[in-house]
PDB file of C-alpha atoms in Angstrom:
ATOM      1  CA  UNK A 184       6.692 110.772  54.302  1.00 92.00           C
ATOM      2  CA  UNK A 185       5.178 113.171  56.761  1.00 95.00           C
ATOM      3  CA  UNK A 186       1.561 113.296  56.108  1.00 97.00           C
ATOM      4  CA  UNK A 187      -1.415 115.879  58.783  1.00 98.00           C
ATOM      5  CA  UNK A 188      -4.771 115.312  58.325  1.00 98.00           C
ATOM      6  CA  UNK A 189      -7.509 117.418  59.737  1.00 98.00           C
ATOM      7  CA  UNK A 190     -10.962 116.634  61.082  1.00 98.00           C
ATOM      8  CA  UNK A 191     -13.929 117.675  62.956  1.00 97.00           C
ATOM      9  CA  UNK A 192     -17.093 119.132  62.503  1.00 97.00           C
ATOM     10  CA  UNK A 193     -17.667 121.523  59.458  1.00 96.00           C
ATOM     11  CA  UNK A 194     -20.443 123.856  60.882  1.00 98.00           C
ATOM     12  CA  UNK A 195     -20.152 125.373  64.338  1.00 98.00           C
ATOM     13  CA  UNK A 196     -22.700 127.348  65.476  1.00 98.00           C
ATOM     14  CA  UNK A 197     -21.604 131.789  66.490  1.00 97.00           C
ATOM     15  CA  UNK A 198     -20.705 131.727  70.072  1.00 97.00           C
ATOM     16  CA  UNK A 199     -20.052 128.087  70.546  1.00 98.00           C
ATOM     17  CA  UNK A 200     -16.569 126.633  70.186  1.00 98.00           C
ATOM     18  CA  UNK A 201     -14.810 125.370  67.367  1.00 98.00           C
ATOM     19  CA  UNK A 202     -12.882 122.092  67.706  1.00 98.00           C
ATOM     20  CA  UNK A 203     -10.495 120.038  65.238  1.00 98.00           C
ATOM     21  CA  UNK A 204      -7.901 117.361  65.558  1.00 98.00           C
ATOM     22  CA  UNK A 205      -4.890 116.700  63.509  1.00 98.00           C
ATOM     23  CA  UNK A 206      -3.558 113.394  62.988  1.00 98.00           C
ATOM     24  CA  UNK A 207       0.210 113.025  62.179  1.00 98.00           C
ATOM     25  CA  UNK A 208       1.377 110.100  60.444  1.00 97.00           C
ATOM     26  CA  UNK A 209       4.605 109.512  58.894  1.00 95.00           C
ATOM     27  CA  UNK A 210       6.457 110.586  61.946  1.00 93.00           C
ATOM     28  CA  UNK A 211       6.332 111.398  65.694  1.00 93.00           C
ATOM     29  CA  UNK A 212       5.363 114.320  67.756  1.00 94.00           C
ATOM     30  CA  UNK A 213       6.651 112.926  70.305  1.00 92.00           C
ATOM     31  CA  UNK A 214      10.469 112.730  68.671  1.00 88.00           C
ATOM     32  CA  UNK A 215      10.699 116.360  69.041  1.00 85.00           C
ATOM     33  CA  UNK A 216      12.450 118.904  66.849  1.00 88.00           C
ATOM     34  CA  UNK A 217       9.574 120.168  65.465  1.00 94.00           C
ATOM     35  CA  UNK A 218       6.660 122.402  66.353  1.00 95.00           C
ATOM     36  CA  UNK A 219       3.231 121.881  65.298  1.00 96.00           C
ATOM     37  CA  UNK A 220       1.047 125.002  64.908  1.00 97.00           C
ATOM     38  CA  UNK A 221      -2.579 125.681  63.163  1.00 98.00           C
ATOM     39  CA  UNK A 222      -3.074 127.826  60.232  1.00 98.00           C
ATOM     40  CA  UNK A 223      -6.401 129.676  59.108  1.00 98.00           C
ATOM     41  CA  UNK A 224      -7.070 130.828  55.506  1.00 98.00           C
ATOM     42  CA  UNK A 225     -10.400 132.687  55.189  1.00 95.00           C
ATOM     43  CA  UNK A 226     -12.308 132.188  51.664  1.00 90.00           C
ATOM     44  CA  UNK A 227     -10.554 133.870  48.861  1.00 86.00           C
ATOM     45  CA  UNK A 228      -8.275 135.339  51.638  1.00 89.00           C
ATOM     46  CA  UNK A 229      -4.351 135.185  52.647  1.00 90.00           C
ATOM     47  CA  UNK A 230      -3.372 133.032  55.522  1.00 96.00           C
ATOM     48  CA  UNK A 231      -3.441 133.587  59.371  1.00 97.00           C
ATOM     49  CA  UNK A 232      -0.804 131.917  61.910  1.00 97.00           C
ATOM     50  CA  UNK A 233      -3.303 130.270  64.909  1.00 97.00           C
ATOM     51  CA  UNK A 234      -0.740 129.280  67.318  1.00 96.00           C
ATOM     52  CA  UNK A 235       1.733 125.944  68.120  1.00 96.00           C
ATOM     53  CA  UNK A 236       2.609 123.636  70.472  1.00 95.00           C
ATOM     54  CA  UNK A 237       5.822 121.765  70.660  1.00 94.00           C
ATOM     55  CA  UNK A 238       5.593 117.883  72.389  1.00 92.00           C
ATOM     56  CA  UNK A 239       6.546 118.655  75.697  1.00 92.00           C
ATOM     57  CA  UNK A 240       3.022 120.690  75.467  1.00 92.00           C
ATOM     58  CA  UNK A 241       4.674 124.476  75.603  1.00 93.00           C
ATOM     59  CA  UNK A 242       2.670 126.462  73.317  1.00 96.00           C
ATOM     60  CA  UNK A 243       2.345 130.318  71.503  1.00 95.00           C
ATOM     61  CA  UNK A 244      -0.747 131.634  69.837  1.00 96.00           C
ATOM     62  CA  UNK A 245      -1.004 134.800  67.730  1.00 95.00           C
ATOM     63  CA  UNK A 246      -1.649 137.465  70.366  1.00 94.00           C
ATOM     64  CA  UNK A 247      -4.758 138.870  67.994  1.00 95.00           C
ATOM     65  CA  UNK A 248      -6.348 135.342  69.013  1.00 96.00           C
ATOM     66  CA  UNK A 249      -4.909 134.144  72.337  1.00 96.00           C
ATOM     67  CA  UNK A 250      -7.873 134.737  74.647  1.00 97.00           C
ATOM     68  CA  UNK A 251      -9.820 132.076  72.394  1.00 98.00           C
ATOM     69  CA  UNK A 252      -7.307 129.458  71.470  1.00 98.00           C
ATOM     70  CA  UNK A 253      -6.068 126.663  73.188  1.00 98.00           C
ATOM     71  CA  UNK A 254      -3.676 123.923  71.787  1.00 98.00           C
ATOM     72  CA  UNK A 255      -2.720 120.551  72.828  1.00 97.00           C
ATOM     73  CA  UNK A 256      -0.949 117.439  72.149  1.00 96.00           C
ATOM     74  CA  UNK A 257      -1.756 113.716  72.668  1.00 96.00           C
ATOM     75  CA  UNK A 258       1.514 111.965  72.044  1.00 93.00           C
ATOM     76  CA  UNK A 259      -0.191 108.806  72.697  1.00 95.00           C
ATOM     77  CA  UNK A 260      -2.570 109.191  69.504  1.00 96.00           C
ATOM     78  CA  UNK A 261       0.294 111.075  67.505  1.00 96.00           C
ATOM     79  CA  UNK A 262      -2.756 114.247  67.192  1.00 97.00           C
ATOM     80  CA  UNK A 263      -2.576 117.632  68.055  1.00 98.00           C
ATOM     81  CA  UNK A 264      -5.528 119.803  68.429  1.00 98.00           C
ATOM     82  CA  UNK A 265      -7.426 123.476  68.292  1.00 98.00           C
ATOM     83  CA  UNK A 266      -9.677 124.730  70.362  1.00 98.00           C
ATOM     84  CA  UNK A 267     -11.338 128.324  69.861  1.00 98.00           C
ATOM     85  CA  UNK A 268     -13.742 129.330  71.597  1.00 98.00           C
ATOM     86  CA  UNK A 269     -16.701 132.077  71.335  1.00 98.00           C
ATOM     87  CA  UNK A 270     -16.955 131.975  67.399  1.00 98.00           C
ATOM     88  CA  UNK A 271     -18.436 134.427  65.032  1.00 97.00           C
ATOM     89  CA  UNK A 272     -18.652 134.458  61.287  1.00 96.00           C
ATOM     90  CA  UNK A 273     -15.586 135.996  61.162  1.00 96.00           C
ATOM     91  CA  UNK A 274     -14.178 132.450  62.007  1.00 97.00           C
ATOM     92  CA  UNK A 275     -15.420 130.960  59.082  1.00 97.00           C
ATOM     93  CA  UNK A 276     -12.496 129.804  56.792  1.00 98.00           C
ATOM     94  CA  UNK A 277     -10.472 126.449  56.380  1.00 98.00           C
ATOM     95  CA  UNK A 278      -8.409 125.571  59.310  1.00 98.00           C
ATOM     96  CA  UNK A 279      -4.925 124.017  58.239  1.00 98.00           C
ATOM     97  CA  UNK A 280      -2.480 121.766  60.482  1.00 98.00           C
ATOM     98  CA  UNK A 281       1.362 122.012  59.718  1.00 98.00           C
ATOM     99  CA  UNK A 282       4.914 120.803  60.793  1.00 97.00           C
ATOM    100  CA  UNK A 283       6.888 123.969  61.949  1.00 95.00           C
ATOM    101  CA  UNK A 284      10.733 123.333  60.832  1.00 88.00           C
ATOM    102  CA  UNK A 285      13.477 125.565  61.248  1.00 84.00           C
ATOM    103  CA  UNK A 286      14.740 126.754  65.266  1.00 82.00           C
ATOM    104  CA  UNK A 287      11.350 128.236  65.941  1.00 85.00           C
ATOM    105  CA  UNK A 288       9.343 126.221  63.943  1.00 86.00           C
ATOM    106  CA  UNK A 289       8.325 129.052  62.180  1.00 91.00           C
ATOM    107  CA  UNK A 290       7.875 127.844  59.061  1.00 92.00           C
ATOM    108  CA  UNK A 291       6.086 125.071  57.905  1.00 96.00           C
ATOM    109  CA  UNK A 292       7.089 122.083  55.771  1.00 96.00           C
ATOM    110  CA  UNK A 293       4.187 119.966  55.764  1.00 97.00           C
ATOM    111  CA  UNK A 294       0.414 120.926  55.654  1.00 98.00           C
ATOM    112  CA  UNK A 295      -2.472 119.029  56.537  1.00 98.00           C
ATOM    113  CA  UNK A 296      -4.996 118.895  53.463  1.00 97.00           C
ATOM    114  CA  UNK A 297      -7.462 121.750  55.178  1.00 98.00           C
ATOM    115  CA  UNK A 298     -10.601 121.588  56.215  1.00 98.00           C
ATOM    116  CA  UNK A 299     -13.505 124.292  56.158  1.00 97.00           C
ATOM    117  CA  UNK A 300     -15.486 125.348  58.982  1.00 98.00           C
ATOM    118  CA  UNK A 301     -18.210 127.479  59.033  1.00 98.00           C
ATOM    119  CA  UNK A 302     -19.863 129.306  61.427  1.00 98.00           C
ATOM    120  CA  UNK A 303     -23.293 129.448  61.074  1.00 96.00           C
ATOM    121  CA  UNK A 304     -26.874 129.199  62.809  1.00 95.00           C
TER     122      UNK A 304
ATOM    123  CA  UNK B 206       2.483 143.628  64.481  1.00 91.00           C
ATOM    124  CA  UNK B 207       4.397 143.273  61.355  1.00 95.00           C
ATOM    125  CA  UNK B 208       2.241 143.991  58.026  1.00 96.00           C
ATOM    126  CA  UNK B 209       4.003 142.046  54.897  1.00 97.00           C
ATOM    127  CA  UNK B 210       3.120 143.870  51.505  1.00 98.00           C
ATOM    128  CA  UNK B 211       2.908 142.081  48.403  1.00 98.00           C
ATOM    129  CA  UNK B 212       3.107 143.475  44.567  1.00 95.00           C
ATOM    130  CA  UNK B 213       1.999 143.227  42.277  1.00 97.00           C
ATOM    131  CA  UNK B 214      -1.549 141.346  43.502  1.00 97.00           C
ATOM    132  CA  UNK B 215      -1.549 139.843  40.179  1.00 97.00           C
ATOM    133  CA  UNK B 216       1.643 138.775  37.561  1.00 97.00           C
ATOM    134  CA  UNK B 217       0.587 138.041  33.973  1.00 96.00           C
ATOM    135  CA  UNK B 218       3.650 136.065  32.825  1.00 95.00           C
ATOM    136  CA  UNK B 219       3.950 133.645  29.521  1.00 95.00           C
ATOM    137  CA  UNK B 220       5.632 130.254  29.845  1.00 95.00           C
ATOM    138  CA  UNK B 221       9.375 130.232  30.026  1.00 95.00           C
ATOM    139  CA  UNK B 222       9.528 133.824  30.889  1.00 96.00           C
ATOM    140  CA  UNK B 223      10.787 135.050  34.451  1.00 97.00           C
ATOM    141  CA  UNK B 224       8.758 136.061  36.771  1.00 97.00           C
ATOM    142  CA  UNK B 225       9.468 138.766  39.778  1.00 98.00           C
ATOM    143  CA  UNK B 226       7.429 139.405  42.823  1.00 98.00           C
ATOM    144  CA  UNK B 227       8.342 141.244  45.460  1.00 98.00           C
ATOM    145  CA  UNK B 228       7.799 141.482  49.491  1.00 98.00           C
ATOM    146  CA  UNK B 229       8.151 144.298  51.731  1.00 98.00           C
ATOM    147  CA  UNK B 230       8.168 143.870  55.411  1.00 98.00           C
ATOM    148  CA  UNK B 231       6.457 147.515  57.755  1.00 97.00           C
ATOM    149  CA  UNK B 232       9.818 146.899  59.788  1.00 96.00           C
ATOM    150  CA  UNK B 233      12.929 144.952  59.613  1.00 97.00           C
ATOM    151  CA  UNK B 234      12.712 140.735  59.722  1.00 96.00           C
ATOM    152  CA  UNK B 235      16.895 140.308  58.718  1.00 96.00           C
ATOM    153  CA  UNK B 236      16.665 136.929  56.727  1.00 96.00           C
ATOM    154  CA  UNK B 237      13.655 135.159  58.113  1.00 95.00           C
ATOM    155  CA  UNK B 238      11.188 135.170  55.519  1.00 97.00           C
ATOM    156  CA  UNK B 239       9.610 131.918  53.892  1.00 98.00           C
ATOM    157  CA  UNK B 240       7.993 131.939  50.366  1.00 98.00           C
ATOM    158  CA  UNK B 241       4.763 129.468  49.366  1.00 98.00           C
ATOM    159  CA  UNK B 242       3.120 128.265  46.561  1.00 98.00           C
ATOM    160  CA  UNK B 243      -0.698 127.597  46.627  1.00 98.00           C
ATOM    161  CA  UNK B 244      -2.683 126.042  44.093  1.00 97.00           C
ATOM    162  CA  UNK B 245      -6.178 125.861  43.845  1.00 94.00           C
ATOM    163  CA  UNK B 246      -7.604 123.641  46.498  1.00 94.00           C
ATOM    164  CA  UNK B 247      -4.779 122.817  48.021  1.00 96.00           C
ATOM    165  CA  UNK B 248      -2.435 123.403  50.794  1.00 97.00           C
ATOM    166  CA  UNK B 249       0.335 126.186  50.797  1.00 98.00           C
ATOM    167  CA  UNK B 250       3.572 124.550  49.537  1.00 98.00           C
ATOM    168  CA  UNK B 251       7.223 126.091  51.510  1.00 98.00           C
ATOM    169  CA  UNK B 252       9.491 127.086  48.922  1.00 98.00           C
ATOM    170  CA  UNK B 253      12.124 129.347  50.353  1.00 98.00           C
ATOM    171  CA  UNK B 254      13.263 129.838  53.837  1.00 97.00           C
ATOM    172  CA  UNK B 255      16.157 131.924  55.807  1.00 96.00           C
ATOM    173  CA  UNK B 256      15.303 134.323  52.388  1.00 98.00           C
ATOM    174  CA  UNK B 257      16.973 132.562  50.007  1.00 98.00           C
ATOM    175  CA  UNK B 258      17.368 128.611  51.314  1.00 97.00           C
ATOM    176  CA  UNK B 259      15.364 126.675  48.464  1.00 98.00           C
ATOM    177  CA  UNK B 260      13.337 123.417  50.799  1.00 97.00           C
ATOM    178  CA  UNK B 261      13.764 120.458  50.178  1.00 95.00           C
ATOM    179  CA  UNK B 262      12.877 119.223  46.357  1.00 96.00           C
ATOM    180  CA  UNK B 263      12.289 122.617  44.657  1.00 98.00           C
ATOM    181  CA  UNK B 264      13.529 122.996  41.761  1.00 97.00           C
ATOM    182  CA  UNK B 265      16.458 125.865  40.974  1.00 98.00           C
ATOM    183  CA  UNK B 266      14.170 127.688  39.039  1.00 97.00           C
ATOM    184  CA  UNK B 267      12.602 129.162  41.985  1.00 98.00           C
ATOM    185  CA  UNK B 268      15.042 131.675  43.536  1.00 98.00           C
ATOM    186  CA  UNK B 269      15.124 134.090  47.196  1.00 98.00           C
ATOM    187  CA  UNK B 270      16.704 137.341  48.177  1.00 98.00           C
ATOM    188  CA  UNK B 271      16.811 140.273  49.945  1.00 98.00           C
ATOM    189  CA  UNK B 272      17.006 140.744  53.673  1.00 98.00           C
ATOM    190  CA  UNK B 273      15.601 143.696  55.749  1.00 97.00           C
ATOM    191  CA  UNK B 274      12.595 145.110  54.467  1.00 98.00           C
ATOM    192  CA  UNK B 275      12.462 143.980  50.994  1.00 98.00           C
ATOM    193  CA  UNK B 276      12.240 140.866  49.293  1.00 98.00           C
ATOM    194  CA  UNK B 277      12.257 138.920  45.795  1.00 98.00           C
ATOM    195  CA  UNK B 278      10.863 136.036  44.725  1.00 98.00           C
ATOM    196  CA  UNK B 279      12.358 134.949  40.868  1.00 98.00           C
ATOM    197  CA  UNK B 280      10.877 131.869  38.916  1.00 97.00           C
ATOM    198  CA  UNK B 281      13.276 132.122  36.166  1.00 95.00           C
ATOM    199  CA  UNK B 282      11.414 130.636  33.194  1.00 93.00           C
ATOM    200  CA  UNK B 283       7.887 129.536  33.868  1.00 96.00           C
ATOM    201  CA  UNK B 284       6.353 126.401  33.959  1.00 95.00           C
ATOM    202  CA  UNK B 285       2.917 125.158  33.598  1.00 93.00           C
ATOM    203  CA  UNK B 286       2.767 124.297  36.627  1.00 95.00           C
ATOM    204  CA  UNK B 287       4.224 127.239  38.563  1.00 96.00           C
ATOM    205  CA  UNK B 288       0.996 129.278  37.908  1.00 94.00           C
ATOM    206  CA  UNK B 289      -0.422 129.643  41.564  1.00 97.00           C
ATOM    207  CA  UNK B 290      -0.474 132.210  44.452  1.00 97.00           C
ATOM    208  CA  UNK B 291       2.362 132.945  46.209  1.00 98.00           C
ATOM    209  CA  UNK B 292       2.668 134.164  49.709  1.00 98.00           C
ATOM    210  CA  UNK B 293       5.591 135.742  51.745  1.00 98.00           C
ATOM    211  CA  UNK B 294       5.794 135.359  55.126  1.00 98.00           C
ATOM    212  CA  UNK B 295       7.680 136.898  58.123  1.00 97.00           C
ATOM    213  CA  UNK B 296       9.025 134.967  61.462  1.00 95.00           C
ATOM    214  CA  UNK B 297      11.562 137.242  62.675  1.00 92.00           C
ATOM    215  CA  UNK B 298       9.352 138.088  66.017  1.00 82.00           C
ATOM    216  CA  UNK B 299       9.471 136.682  69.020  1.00 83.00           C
ATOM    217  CA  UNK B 300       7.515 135.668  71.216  1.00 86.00           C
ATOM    218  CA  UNK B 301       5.728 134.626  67.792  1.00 88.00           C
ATOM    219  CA  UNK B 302       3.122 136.603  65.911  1.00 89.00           C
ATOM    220  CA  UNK B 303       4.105 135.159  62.439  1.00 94.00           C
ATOM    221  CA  UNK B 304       2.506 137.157  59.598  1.00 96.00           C
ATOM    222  CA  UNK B 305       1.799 136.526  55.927  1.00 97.00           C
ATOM    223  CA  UNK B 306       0.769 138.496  52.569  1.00 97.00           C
ATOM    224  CA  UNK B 307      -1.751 138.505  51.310  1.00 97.00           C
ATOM    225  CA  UNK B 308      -0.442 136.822  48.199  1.00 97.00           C
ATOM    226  CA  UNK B 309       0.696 137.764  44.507  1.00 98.00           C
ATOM    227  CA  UNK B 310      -1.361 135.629  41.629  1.00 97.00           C
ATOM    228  CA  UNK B 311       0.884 134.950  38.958  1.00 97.00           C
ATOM    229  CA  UNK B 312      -1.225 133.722  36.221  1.00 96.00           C
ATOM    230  CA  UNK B 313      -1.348 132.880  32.468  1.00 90.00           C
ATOM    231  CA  UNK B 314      -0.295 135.842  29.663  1.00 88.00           C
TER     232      UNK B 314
END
């Protein structure tokens, strides 16, 4: 059983940049055939598409948020993680991990638990 | 980008009745829309895929169609434990710019 698990810090601070991990277990990212991608949900809110990145490192982000996201894989640790840079309060929401399935990946089988950052001084 | 419409926002349905909700897509996706269940607190849940493809372990009261610009979601007779939010949401784009609804509640009648 595939399991994701987020973590990192729950408050960032506007302007400075917002970093998580995700930790797959279960399974390999490094066995390929799946894409793993990050998934926003802000509060009382539907849900947002991030970006992914596949094993070998390629990666796609949602063009609305491309100039502040970066993605990347540590096969060695079996993690994944965001970057995004330059937040505001519009950030604030809970940040989800998932397994991409299908030819694209585009749609996602497992999901990490999610965890909520908020952007705040 | 694409904008996926849900309706109604919220379903008022009574156990073992069937519940419809519907999806429309601002331009065409074919077949590649994916339906979710949230709950409360947790994760989104993948239901359907390719449309109409149930995932793995959901049960066959949970039906897909449509293809285009419209879609249906059917949960034939409703369990206790079906009452959650349900999203839609699109993949047919590429490069991706996957987009969601923003979710039909289906709650107790």
């Amino acid at each position: 059983q595939v399991q994701l698990q987020e973590s990192g810090p729950g408050l960032v601070k506007p302007s400075q940049t917002l970093s998580l991990t995700c930790t797959v277990s279960g399974g390999s990212i490094s066995s390929g055939g799946y894409y793993w991608s990050w998934i926003r949900q802000h509060p009382g809110k539907g849900l947002e598409w991030i970006g992914y990145i596949y094993y070998s490192g390629s990666t796609y982000y949602n063009p609305s948020l491309k100039s502040r996201v970066t993605i990347s894989v540590d096969t060695s640790k079996n993690q994944f993680s965001l970057k995004l840079s330059s937040v505001t309060a519009a950030d604030t929401a809970v940040y989800y991990c998932a397994r991409g399935y299908g030819p694209t990946g585009a749609y996602f089988d497992y999901w990490g638990q999610g965890t909520l950052v908020t952007v705040s001084s | 980008e694409i904008v996926m419409t849900q309706s109604p926002a919220t379903l008022s349905v009574s156990p073992g009745e069937r519940a419809t909700l519907s999806c429309r897509a601002s331009q065409s996706v074919s077949s590649n829309l994916a339906w979710y269940q949230q709950k409360p607190g947790q994760a989104p849940r993948l239901l359907i895929y390719g449309a109409s493809t149930r995932a793995t372990g959901i049960p066959a009261r949970f039906s897909g169609s449509g293809s285009g610009t419209e879609f249906t979601l059917t949960i034939s007779s409703l369990q206790s434990e079906d009452f959650a939010v349900y999203y839609c949401q699109q993949y047919n784009n590429w490069p991706p710019s996957w987009t969601f609804g923003q979710g039909t509640k289906v709650e107790i009648k």
